[in-house]
PDB file of C-alpha atoms and ligand atoms in Angstrom:
ATOM      1  CA  UNK T   1      -4.418  -8.922   7.757  1.00  0.00           C
ATOM      2  CA  UNK T   2      -1.541  -5.690   6.982  1.00  0.00           C
ATOM      3  CA  UNK T   3       0.616  -5.736   4.513  1.00  0.00           C
ATOM      4  CA  UNK T   4       3.156  -3.404   3.916  1.00  0.00           C
ATOM      5  CA  UNK T   5       4.989  -3.658   0.734  1.00  0.00           C
ATOM      6  CA  UNK T   6       8.481  -1.613  -0.182  1.00  0.00           C
ATOM      7  CA  UNK T   7       8.594  -0.962  -4.140  1.00  0.00           C
ATOM      8  CA  UNK T   8      10.253   1.225  -6.619  1.00  0.00           C
ATOM      9  CA  UNK T   9       6.726   0.696  -8.426  1.00  0.00           C
ATOM     10  CA  UNK T  10       4.129   1.404  -5.640  1.00  0.00           C
ATOM     11  CA  UNK T  11       1.384   2.016  -8.440  1.00  0.00           C
ATOM     12  CA  UNK T  12       1.308  -1.104  -9.883  1.00  0.00           C
ATOM     13  CA  UNK T  13      -0.460  -2.767  -6.489  1.00  0.00           C
ATOM     14  CA  UNK T  14      -3.733  -0.795  -7.935  1.00  0.00           C
ATOM     15  CA  UNK T  15      -3.977  -4.112 -10.024  1.00  0.00           C
ATOM     16  CA  UNK T  16      -4.631  -6.019  -6.245  1.00  0.00           C
ATOM     17  CA  UNK T  17      -6.473  -2.399  -4.286  1.00  0.00           C
ATOM     18  CA  UNK T  18      -8.893  -1.569  -7.389  1.00  0.00           C
ATOM     19  CA  UNK T  19     -10.248  -5.218  -8.859  1.00  0.00           C
ATOM     20  CA  UNK T  20     -12.269  -7.897  -7.821  1.00  0.00           C
ATOM     21  CA  UNK T  21     -12.073 -10.023  -4.599  1.00  0.00           C
ATOM     22  CA  UNK T  22      -8.811  -8.183  -3.312  1.00  0.00           C
ATOM     23  CA  UNK T  23      -9.913  -4.657  -4.456  1.00  0.00           C
ATOM     24  CA  UNK T  24     -13.442  -5.435  -1.936  1.00  0.00           C
ATOM     25  CA  UNK T  25     -11.482  -7.254   0.789  1.00  0.00           C
ATOM     26  CA  UNK T  26      -9.075  -3.613   1.119  1.00  0.00           C
ATOM     27  CA  UNK T  27     -12.111  -1.532   0.857  1.00  0.00           C
ATOM     28  CA  UNK T  28     -13.910  -3.426   3.491  1.00  0.00           C
ATOM     29  CA  UNK T  29     -10.829  -3.366   5.913  1.00  0.00           C
ATOM     30  CA  UNK T  30     -10.073  -7.227   5.990  1.00  0.00           C
ATOM     31  CA  UNK T  31      -6.696  -6.103   4.386  1.00  0.00           C
ATOM     32  CA  UNK T  32      -4.459  -3.262   3.975  1.00  0.00           C
ATOM     33  CA  UNK T  33      -1.765  -2.888   1.651  1.00  0.00           C
ATOM     34  CA  UNK T  34       0.764  -0.232   2.821  1.00  0.00           C
ATOM     35  CA  UNK T  35       3.551   0.734   0.028  1.00  0.00           C
ATOM     36  CA  UNK T  36       6.508   2.269   0.669  1.00  0.00           C
ATOM     37  CA  UNK T  37       9.298   3.757  -1.721  1.00  0.00           C
ATOM     38  CA  UNK T  38      12.563   3.850  -1.019  1.00  0.00           C
ATOM     39  CA  UNK T  39      12.998   6.401  -3.342  1.00  0.00           C
ATOM     40  CA  UNK T  40      11.103   8.548  -0.786  1.00  0.00           C
ATOM     41  CA  UNK T  41      13.840   7.481   1.713  1.00  0.00           C
ATOM     42  CA  UNK T  42      16.962   9.010  -0.726  1.00  0.00           C
ATOM     43  CA  UNK T  43      19.136  11.765   0.710  1.00  0.00           C
ATOM     44  CA  UNK T  44      20.803  12.494  -2.333  1.00  0.00           C
ATOM     45  CA  UNK T  45      19.300  15.063  -4.984  1.00  0.00           C
ATOM     46  CA  UNK T  46      19.211  12.703  -7.502  1.00  0.00           C
ATOM     47  CA  UNK T  47      17.262   9.955  -5.343  1.00  0.00           C
ATOM     48  CA  UNK T  48      19.697   6.870  -5.900  1.00  0.00           C
ATOM     49  CA  UNK T  49      18.822   3.838  -5.332  1.00  0.00           C
ATOM     50  CA  UNK T  50      21.050   1.232  -7.186  1.00  0.00           C
ATOM     51  CA  UNK T  51      24.855   1.336  -8.175  1.00  0.00           C
ATOM     52  CA  UNK T  52      27.178  -0.682 -10.174  1.00  0.00           C
ATOM     53  CA  UNK T  53      28.089  -4.755  -8.765  1.00  0.00           C
ATOM     54  CA  UNK T  54      31.072  -5.218  -7.121  1.00  0.00           C
ATOM     55  CA  UNK T  55      33.289  -7.376  -8.646  1.00  0.00           C
ATOM     56  CA  UNK T  56      32.089  -6.287 -12.298  1.00  0.00           C
ATOM     57  CA  UNK T  57      29.455  -8.081 -14.659  1.00  0.00           C
ATOM     58  CA  UNK T  58      26.343  -6.570 -15.977  1.00  0.00           C
ATOM     59  CA  UNK T  59      23.326  -5.253 -13.687  1.00  0.00           C
ATOM     60  CA  UNK T  60      22.728  -3.208 -11.015  1.00  0.00           C
ATOM     61  CA  UNK T  61      22.118  -4.058  -7.070  1.00  0.00           C
ATOM     62  CA  UNK T  62      19.665  -2.373  -5.293  1.00  0.00           C
ATOM     63  CA  UNK T  63      21.710  -0.110  -2.336  1.00  0.00           C
ATOM     64  CA  UNK T  64      21.738  -1.036   1.371  1.00  0.00           C
ATOM     65  CA  UNK T  65      20.723   2.443   3.113  1.00  0.00           C
ATOM     66  CA  UNK T  66      17.384   3.568   1.031  1.00  0.00           C
ATOM     67  CA  UNK T  67      15.957   0.255   1.863  1.00  0.00           C
ATOM     68  CA  UNK T  68      17.257   0.146   5.659  1.00  0.00           C
ATOM     69  CA  UNK T  69      15.580   3.621   5.612  1.00  0.00           C
ATOM     70  CA  UNK T  70      12.484   2.299   4.885  1.00  0.00           C
ATOM     71  CA  UNK T  71      12.449  -0.408   7.092  1.00  0.00           C
ATOM     72  CA  UNK T  72      13.147   1.836   9.695  1.00  0.00           C
ATOM     73  CA  UNK T  73      10.491   4.247   8.608  1.00  0.00           C
ATOM     74  CA  UNK T  74       7.872   1.254   8.547  1.00  0.00           C
ATOM     75  CA  UNK T  75       8.916  -0.018  11.701  1.00  0.00           C
ATOM     76  CA  UNK T  76       8.070   3.714  13.188  1.00  0.00           C
ATOM     77  CA  UNK T  77       4.643   3.652  11.688  1.00  0.00           C
ATOM     78  CA  UNK T  78       3.818   0.299  12.904  1.00  0.00           C
ATOM     79  CA  UNK T  79       5.194   1.076  16.269  1.00  0.00           C
ATOM     80  CA  UNK T  80       3.236   4.725  16.645  1.00  0.00           C
ATOM     81  CA  UNK T  81      -0.404   2.668  15.464  1.00  0.00           C
ATOM     82  CA  UNK T  82       0.748   0.118  18.052  1.00  0.00           C
ATOM     83  CA  UNK T  83       1.111  -2.252  15.152  1.00  0.00           C
ATOM     84  CA  UNK T  84       3.475  -5.624  16.210  1.00  0.00           C
ATOM     85  CA  UNK T  85       5.730  -5.453  12.599  1.00  0.00           C
ATOM     86  CA  UNK T  86       5.445  -8.947  11.386  1.00  0.00           C
ATOM     87  CA  UNK T  87       8.271 -10.680   9.467  1.00  0.00           C
ATOM     88  CA  UNK T  88       9.875  -9.238   6.387  1.00  0.00           C
ATOM     89  CA  UNK T  89      10.211 -11.631   3.120  1.00  0.00           C
ATOM     90  CA  UNK T  90      11.997 -10.670   0.529  1.00  0.00           C
ATOM     91  CA  UNK T  91      10.566 -11.749  -3.159  1.00  0.00           C
ATOM     92  CA  UNK T  92      13.334 -13.847  -4.843  1.00  0.00           C
ATOM     93  CA  UNK T  93      14.261 -16.889  -6.990  1.00  0.00           C
ATOM     94  CA  UNK T  94      16.764 -18.027  -4.243  1.00  0.00           C
ATOM     95  CA  UNK T  95      13.437 -18.263  -2.170  1.00  0.00           C
ATOM     96  CA  UNK T  96      11.315 -21.016  -0.746  1.00  0.00           C
ATOM     97  CA  UNK T  97       8.796 -21.799  -3.229  1.00  0.00           C
ATOM     98  CA  UNK T  98       5.354 -20.376  -2.492  1.00  0.00           C
ATOM     99  CA  UNK T  99       2.326 -22.700  -2.585  1.00  0.00           C
ATOM    100  CA  UNK T 100      -1.335 -22.646  -0.530  1.00  0.00           C
ATOM    101  CA  UNK T 101       0.289 -24.260   2.841  1.00  0.00           C
ATOM    102  CA  UNK T 102       2.545 -20.855   2.997  1.00  0.00           C
ATOM    103  CA  UNK T 103      -0.207 -18.731   2.332  1.00  0.00           C
ATOM    104  CA  UNK T 104      -2.131 -20.209   4.941  1.00  0.00           C
ATOM    105  CA  UNK T 105       1.499 -19.577   7.166  1.00  0.00           C
ATOM    106  CA  UNK T 106       1.381 -15.890   5.987  1.00  0.00           C
ATOM    107  CA  UNK T 107      -2.687 -15.253   7.086  1.00  0.00           C
ATOM    108  CA  UNK T 108      -1.423 -16.649  10.643  1.00  0.00           C
ATOM    109  CA  UNK T 109       1.523 -14.195  11.093  1.00  0.00           C
ATOM    110  CA  UNK T 110      -1.613 -11.204  10.552  1.00  0.00           C
ATOM    111  CA  UNK T 111       1.154  -8.771   9.411  1.00  0.00           C
ATOM    112  CA  UNK T 112       4.221  -9.309   6.357  1.00  0.00           C
ATOM    113  CA  UNK T 113       6.358  -6.723   4.780  1.00  0.00           C
ATOM    114  CA  UNK T 114       7.246  -7.465   1.366  1.00  0.00           C
ATOM    115  CA  UNK T 115      10.605  -6.183   0.226  1.00  0.00           C
ATOM    116  CA  UNK T 116      10.274  -6.379  -3.843  1.00  0.00           C
ATOM    117  CA  UNK T 117      13.712  -5.998  -5.551  1.00  0.00           C
ATOM    118  CA  UNK T 118      14.433  -4.486  -9.184  1.00  0.00           C
ATOM    119  CA  UNK T 119      17.759  -4.722 -11.085  1.00  0.00           C
ATOM    120  CA  UNK T 120      19.937  -7.780 -10.621  1.00  0.00           C
ATOM    121  CA  UNK T 121      19.753  -7.811  -7.051  1.00  0.00           C
ATOM    122  CA  UNK T 122      19.609  -6.684  -3.234  1.00  0.00           C
ATOM    123  CA  UNK T 123      22.916  -6.038  -1.519  1.00  0.00           C
ATOM    124  CA  UNK T 124      23.366  -9.438   0.351  1.00  0.00           C
ATOM    125  CA  UNK T 125      24.145  -7.156   3.616  1.00  0.00           C
ATOM    126  CA  UNK T 126      20.880  -5.634   3.547  1.00  0.00           C
ATOM    127  CA  UNK T 127      18.850  -9.261   3.549  1.00  0.00           C
ATOM    128  CA  UNK T 128      21.580 -10.701   5.768  1.00  0.00           C
ATOM    129  CA  UNK T 129      20.688  -8.064   8.533  1.00  0.00           C
ATOM    130  CA  UNK T 130      17.104  -7.445   7.964  1.00  0.00           C
ATOM    131  CA  UNK T 131      15.492 -10.351   5.916  1.00  0.00           C
ATOM    132  CA  UNK T 132      13.526 -13.107   7.825  1.00  0.00           C
ATOM    133  CA  UNK T 133      12.106 -15.246   4.829  1.00  0.00           C
ATOM    134  CA  UNK T 134      12.560 -15.500   1.437  1.00  0.00           C
ATOM    135  CA  UNK T 135      10.298 -16.559  -0.987  1.00  0.00           C
ATOM    136  CA  UNK T 136       9.453 -17.538  -5.034  1.00  0.00           C
ATOM    137  CA  UNK T 137       6.958 -17.819  -6.961  1.00  0.00           C
ATOM    138  CA  UNK T 138       8.958 -20.679  -9.195  1.00  0.00           C
ATOM    139  CA  UNK T 139      12.119 -21.208 -11.566  1.00  0.00           C
ATOM    140  CA  UNK T 140      12.143 -18.186 -13.566  1.00  0.00           C
ATOM    141  CA  UNK T 141      14.100 -14.644 -13.249  1.00  0.00           C
ATOM    142  CA  UNK T 142      11.556 -11.896 -13.240  1.00  0.00           C
ATOM    143  CA  UNK T 143      12.000  -8.034 -13.683  1.00  0.00           C
ATOM    144  CA  UNK T 144      10.860  -7.342 -10.279  1.00  0.00           C
ATOM    145  CA  UNK T 145       9.175  -8.817  -6.852  1.00  0.00           C
ATOM    146  CA  UNK T 146       5.997  -6.733  -7.705  1.00  0.00           C
ATOM    147  CA  UNK T 147       3.845  -9.433  -9.137  1.00  0.00           C
ATOM    148  CA  UNK T 148       5.412 -12.098  -6.738  1.00  0.00           C
ATOM    149  CA  UNK T 149       4.149 -10.332  -4.141  1.00  0.00           C
ATOM    150  CA  UNK T 150       0.845  -9.120  -5.783  1.00  0.00           C
ATOM    151  CA  UNK T 151       0.787 -13.335  -6.278  1.00  0.00           C
ATOM    152  CA  UNK T 152       1.017 -13.822  -2.697  1.00  0.00           C
ATOM    153  CA  UNK T 153      -1.067 -11.317  -1.198  1.00  0.00           C
ATOM    154  CA  UNK T 154      -3.889 -12.221  -3.576  1.00  0.00           C
ATOM    155  CA  UNK T 155      -3.791 -15.930  -2.099  1.00  0.00           C
ATOM    156  CA  UNK T 156      -3.671 -14.765   1.423  1.00  0.00           C
ATOM    157  CA  UNK T 157      -6.500 -12.430   1.155  1.00  0.00           C
ATOM    158  CA  UNK T 158      -9.261 -14.569  -0.181  1.00  0.00           C
ATOM    159  CA  UNK T 159      -8.371 -17.135   2.708  1.00  0.00           C
ATOM    160  CA  UNK T 160      -9.304 -13.873   5.207  1.00  0.00           C
ATOM    161  CA  UNK T 161     -12.947 -15.001   6.371  1.00  0.00           C
ATOM    162  CA  UNK T 162     -15.243 -12.715   4.688  1.00  0.00           C
ATOM    163  CA  UNK T 163     -13.153 -11.866   1.891  1.00  0.00           C
ATOM    164  CA  UNK T 164     -14.901 -14.063  -0.330  1.00  0.00           C
ATOM    165  CA  UNK T 165     -18.817 -14.026  -1.193  1.00  0.00           C
ATOM    166  CA  UNK T 166     -21.206 -16.742  -1.038  1.00  0.00           C
ATOM    167  CA  UNK T 167     -21.313 -17.537  -4.493  1.00  0.00           C
ATOM    168  CA  UNK T 168     -17.331 -17.100  -4.579  1.00  0.00           C
ATOM    169  CA  UNK T 169     -16.608 -19.827  -1.668  1.00  0.00           C
ATOM    170  CA  UNK T 170     -16.656 -22.716  -3.847  1.00  0.00           C
ATOM    171  CA  UNK T 171     -13.422 -22.002  -5.099  1.00  0.00           C
ATOM    172  CA  UNK T 172     -11.721 -22.333  -2.333  1.00  0.00           C
ATOM    173  CA  UNK T 173     -12.402 -26.287  -3.277  1.00  0.00           C
ATOM    174  CA  UNK T 174      -9.459 -26.753  -5.607  1.00  0.00           C
ATOM    175  CA  UNK T 175      -5.918 -26.785  -3.405  1.00  0.00           C
ATOM    176  CA  UNK T 176      -8.109 -26.931   0.090  1.00  0.00           C
ATOM    177  CA  UNK T 177      -8.136 -30.580  -0.667  1.00  0.00           C
ATOM    178  CA  UNK T 178      -5.152 -30.954  -1.869  1.00  0.00           C
ATOM    179  CA  UNK T 179      -5.887 -32.453  -5.115  1.00  0.00           C
ATOM    180  CA  UNK T 180      -6.682 -30.377  -8.714  1.00  0.00           C
ATOM    181  CA  UNK T 181     -10.282 -29.378  -9.158  1.00  0.00           C
ATOM    182  CA  UNK T 182     -12.757 -31.554 -11.180  1.00  0.00           C
ATOM    183  CA  UNK T 183     -14.440 -30.412 -14.230  1.00  0.00           C
ATOM    184  CA  UNK T 184     -16.976 -27.375 -14.475  1.00  0.00           C
ATOM    185  CA  UNK T 185     -19.943 -27.110 -16.595  1.00  0.00           C
ATOM    186  CA  UNK T 186     -22.544 -24.313 -17.224  1.00  0.00           C
ATOM    187  CA  UNK T 187     -25.242 -23.722 -19.710  1.00  0.00           C
ATOM    188  CA  UNK T 188     -26.194 -24.558 -22.202  1.00  0.00           C
ATOM    189  CA  UNK T 189     -26.335 -28.237 -22.079  1.00  0.00           C
ATOM    190  CA  UNK T 190     -25.395 -28.675 -25.316  1.00  0.00           C
ATOM    191  CA  UNK T 191     -22.608 -26.910 -26.839  1.00  0.00           C
ATOM    192  CA  UNK T 192     -21.786 -27.402 -30.790  1.00  0.00           C
ATOM    193  CA  UNK T 193     -23.054 -31.168 -30.115  1.00  0.00           C
ATOM    194  CA  UNK T 194     -20.549 -31.497 -26.980  1.00  0.00           C
ATOM    195  CA  UNK T 195     -23.124 -32.414 -23.985  1.00  0.00           C
ATOM    196  CA  UNK T 196     -22.428 -31.443 -20.011  1.00  0.00           C
ATOM    197  CA  UNK T 197     -21.932 -35.308 -18.022  1.00  0.00           C
ATOM    198  CA  UNK T 198     -25.161 -36.642 -17.743  1.00  0.00           C
ATOM    199  CA  UNK T 199     -24.776 -37.270 -13.427  1.00  0.00           C
ATOM    200  CA  UNK T 200     -24.265 -33.725 -13.287  1.00  0.00           C
ATOM    201  CA  UNK T 201     -28.004 -32.944 -15.053  1.00  0.00           C
ATOM    202  CA  UNK T 202     -29.504 -35.743 -12.371  1.00  0.00           C
ATOM    203  CA  UNK T 203     -29.899 -33.679  -8.896  1.00  0.00           C
ATOM    204  CA  UNK T 204     -28.243 -37.198  -7.275  1.00  0.00           C
ATOM    205  CA  UNK T 205     -26.514 -35.093  -4.947  1.00  0.00           C
ATOM    206  CA  UNK T 206     -23.992 -38.246  -3.626  1.00  0.00           C
ATOM    207  CA  UNK T 207     -23.449 -39.059  -7.263  1.00  0.00           C
ATOM    208  CA  UNK T 208     -22.610 -36.113  -8.259  1.00  0.00           C
ATOM    209  CA  UNK T 209     -19.838 -35.759  -5.448  1.00  0.00           C
ATOM    210  CA  UNK T 210     -18.712 -39.278  -5.943  1.00  0.00           C
ATOM    211  CA  UNK T 211     -18.653 -38.234  -9.886  1.00  0.00           C
ATOM    212  CA  UNK T 212     -16.286 -35.079  -8.730  1.00  0.00           C
ATOM    213  CA  UNK T 213     -13.761 -36.828  -5.782  1.00  0.00           C
ATOM    214  CA  UNK T 214     -13.020 -39.364  -8.827  1.00  0.00           C
ATOM    215  CA  UNK T 215     -12.560 -36.831 -11.482  1.00  0.00           C
ATOM    216  CA  UNK T 216     -10.369 -34.936  -8.880  1.00  0.00           C
ATOM    217  CA  UNK T 217      -8.276 -38.064  -8.223  1.00  0.00           C
ATOM    218  CA  UNK T 218      -8.204 -38.869 -12.234  1.00  0.00           C
ATOM    219  CA  UNK T 219      -6.711 -35.388 -12.937  1.00  0.00           C
ATOM    220  CA  UNK T 220      -4.725 -35.547 -10.127  1.00  0.00           C
ATOM    221  CA  UNK T 221      -2.730 -38.577 -11.053  1.00  0.00           C
ATOM    222  CA  UNK T 222      -2.465 -38.173 -14.503  1.00  0.00           C
ATOM    223  CA  UNK T 223      -1.042 -34.146 -14.225  1.00  0.00           C
ATOM    224  CA  UNK T 224       0.427 -34.090 -11.095  1.00  0.00           C
ATOM    225  CA  UNK T 225       1.264 -37.645  -9.498  1.00  0.00           C
ATOM    226  CA  UNK T 226       3.260 -35.567  -7.208  1.00  0.00           C
ATOM    227  CA  UNK T 227       0.474 -34.323  -4.874  1.00  0.00           C
ATOM    228  CA  UNK T 228      -1.442 -37.776  -5.014  1.00  0.00           C
ATOM    229  CA  UNK T 229       1.605 -39.153  -3.473  1.00  0.00           C
ATOM    230  CA  UNK T 230       1.386 -35.945  -0.500  1.00  0.00           C
ATOM    231  CA  UNK T 231      -1.882 -36.182  -0.638  1.00  0.00           C
ATOM    232  CA  UNK T 232      -1.687 -40.041   0.651  1.00  0.00           C
ATOM    233  CA  UNK T 233       1.622 -39.257   3.183  1.00  0.00           C
ATOM    234  CA  UNK T 234      -1.048 -35.950   5.068  1.00  0.00           C
ATOM    235  CA  UNK T 235      -4.119 -39.369   5.139  1.00  0.00           C
ATOM    236  CA  UNK T 236      -6.434 -37.580   3.356  1.00  0.00           C
ATOM    237  CA  UNK T 237      -7.324 -40.243   0.659  1.00  0.00           C
ATOM    238  CA  UNK T 238     -10.005 -42.943   1.822  1.00  0.00           C
ATOM    239  CA  UNK T 239     -10.320 -46.165   1.373  1.00  0.00           C
ATOM    240  CA  UNK T 240     -12.486 -45.627  -1.429  1.00  0.00           C
ATOM    241  CA  UNK T 241     -10.189 -43.118  -3.218  1.00  0.00           C
ATOM    242  CA  UNK T 242      -7.297 -45.472  -2.958  1.00  0.00           C
ATOM    243  CA  UNK T 243      -9.426 -48.372  -4.333  1.00  0.00           C
ATOM    244  CA  UNK T 244     -10.902 -46.181  -7.040  1.00  0.00           C
ATOM    245  CA  UNK T 245      -6.932 -45.128  -7.976  1.00  0.00           C
ATOM    246  CA  UNK T 246      -5.818 -48.411  -8.273  1.00  0.00           C
ATOM    247  CA  UNK T 247      -8.584 -48.820 -10.667  1.00  0.00           C
ATOM    248  CA  UNK T 248      -7.092 -46.298 -12.961  1.00  0.00           C
TER     249      UNK T 248
HETATM  250  C1  4GS Z   1      11.021 -13.625  -8.604  1.00  0.00           C
HETATM  251  C2  4GS Z   1      10.624 -14.951  -8.151  1.00  0.00           C
HETATM  252  C3  4GS Z   1      12.574 -13.243  -9.579  1.00  0.00           C
HETATM  253  C4  4GS Z   1      15.335 -11.686  -9.148  1.00  0.00           C
HETATM  254  C5  4GS Z   1      13.474  -9.884  -9.007  1.00  0.00           C
HETATM  255  C6  4GS Z   1      16.198 -10.490  -9.791  1.00  0.00           C
HETATM  256  C7  4GS Z   1      14.554  -8.764 -10.086  1.00  0.00           C
HETATM  257  C8  4GS Z   1      13.776 -10.845  -9.507  1.00  0.00           C
HETATM  258  N1  4GS Z   1      10.788 -13.510  -7.109  1.00  0.00           N
HETATM  259  N2  4GS Z   1       9.886 -15.227  -7.649  1.00  0.00           N
HETATM  260  N3  4GS Z   1      15.477  -9.353  -9.580  1.00  0.00           N
HETATM  261  N4  4GS Z   1      10.760 -15.547  -8.963  1.00  0.00           N
HETATM  262  N5  4GS Z   1      12.865 -11.761  -8.930  1.00  0.00           N
HETATM  263  O1  4GS Z   1      12.529 -13.542 -10.167  1.00  0.00           O
HETATM  264  O2  4GS Z   1      10.195 -14.387  -6.798  1.00  0.00           O
END
C-alpha cells in the first residue's frame, strides 16, 4: 500500500513511520508514506502557499498553484516508477465520515494521495479540479488535515496482510464483527477486591465465546444501538443473538 501525503508539516508523520505497528509495516515495506511539501514547489522567493480570502473575513486560504504543482510532481514520480496514481483525497469537515468500511475500501485502492489542508480552507478551484473524494474524522474543526490523514492511514495499514503480529491480530476483533468489543482482563486475578469474571478463568472455550458475544451485544445495545440496527440490517445477528437481545 502506497500513500502520498501533501502537507506543510511532513515531520509530523514520524508519529506513524517511527512507532509501533505502523512503523514496523513501513520498515518491512508493507506500506510506504511518501511526503510532499507544497512549500518545495513555490516559485516565489517567499515560498507563499496561502493568501487572504476573497470576499473578506478572517483566515487564510491555501492557493491553487503550489498544490497543483505538488500534485503534478507526485504524479510524474508515479509515472516514472510505473505506479498507477490512486484517488486524491482531501481531509475536511465537509467530507464523508471515516469508518472501518472506508478503511477497507482504501486498502483495496492500493494507492491513495491525501491532501492535508492548513489555515481556514483550500481554494475551491483546487478541490473542483483535483480532488476525487473528501473524508472527515468527525464533526469538529482541527488545525490541519495531518492528524486525520494519520488516523486513516493507521486504520488502513493494520489491515494489510502481515502488518499485525500473531499477538496483535486479535485487536482486529472489535469492529470486524461491527459490534463493540467485549471487556478484557489480565493478571492479577484479584485486584483490590475486584475479581475477573469466573467464566474467563474456567477454560471452557464455548462458554467463554458465548459470554464474550453476549457482552458485546449488551454493551453495543446500551452504548451504540445504531450499530445493533446496522448489524441486524446486514444479517450479522444470529437467532441466538436476537433471543439474547430480547431478554435484555
Ligand atoms: C478535518 C476533520 C478538519 C478544516 C483543517 C479547516 C484546517 C480542518 N479534517 N476531519 N482547515 N474534522 N480539517 O477539521 O478531517
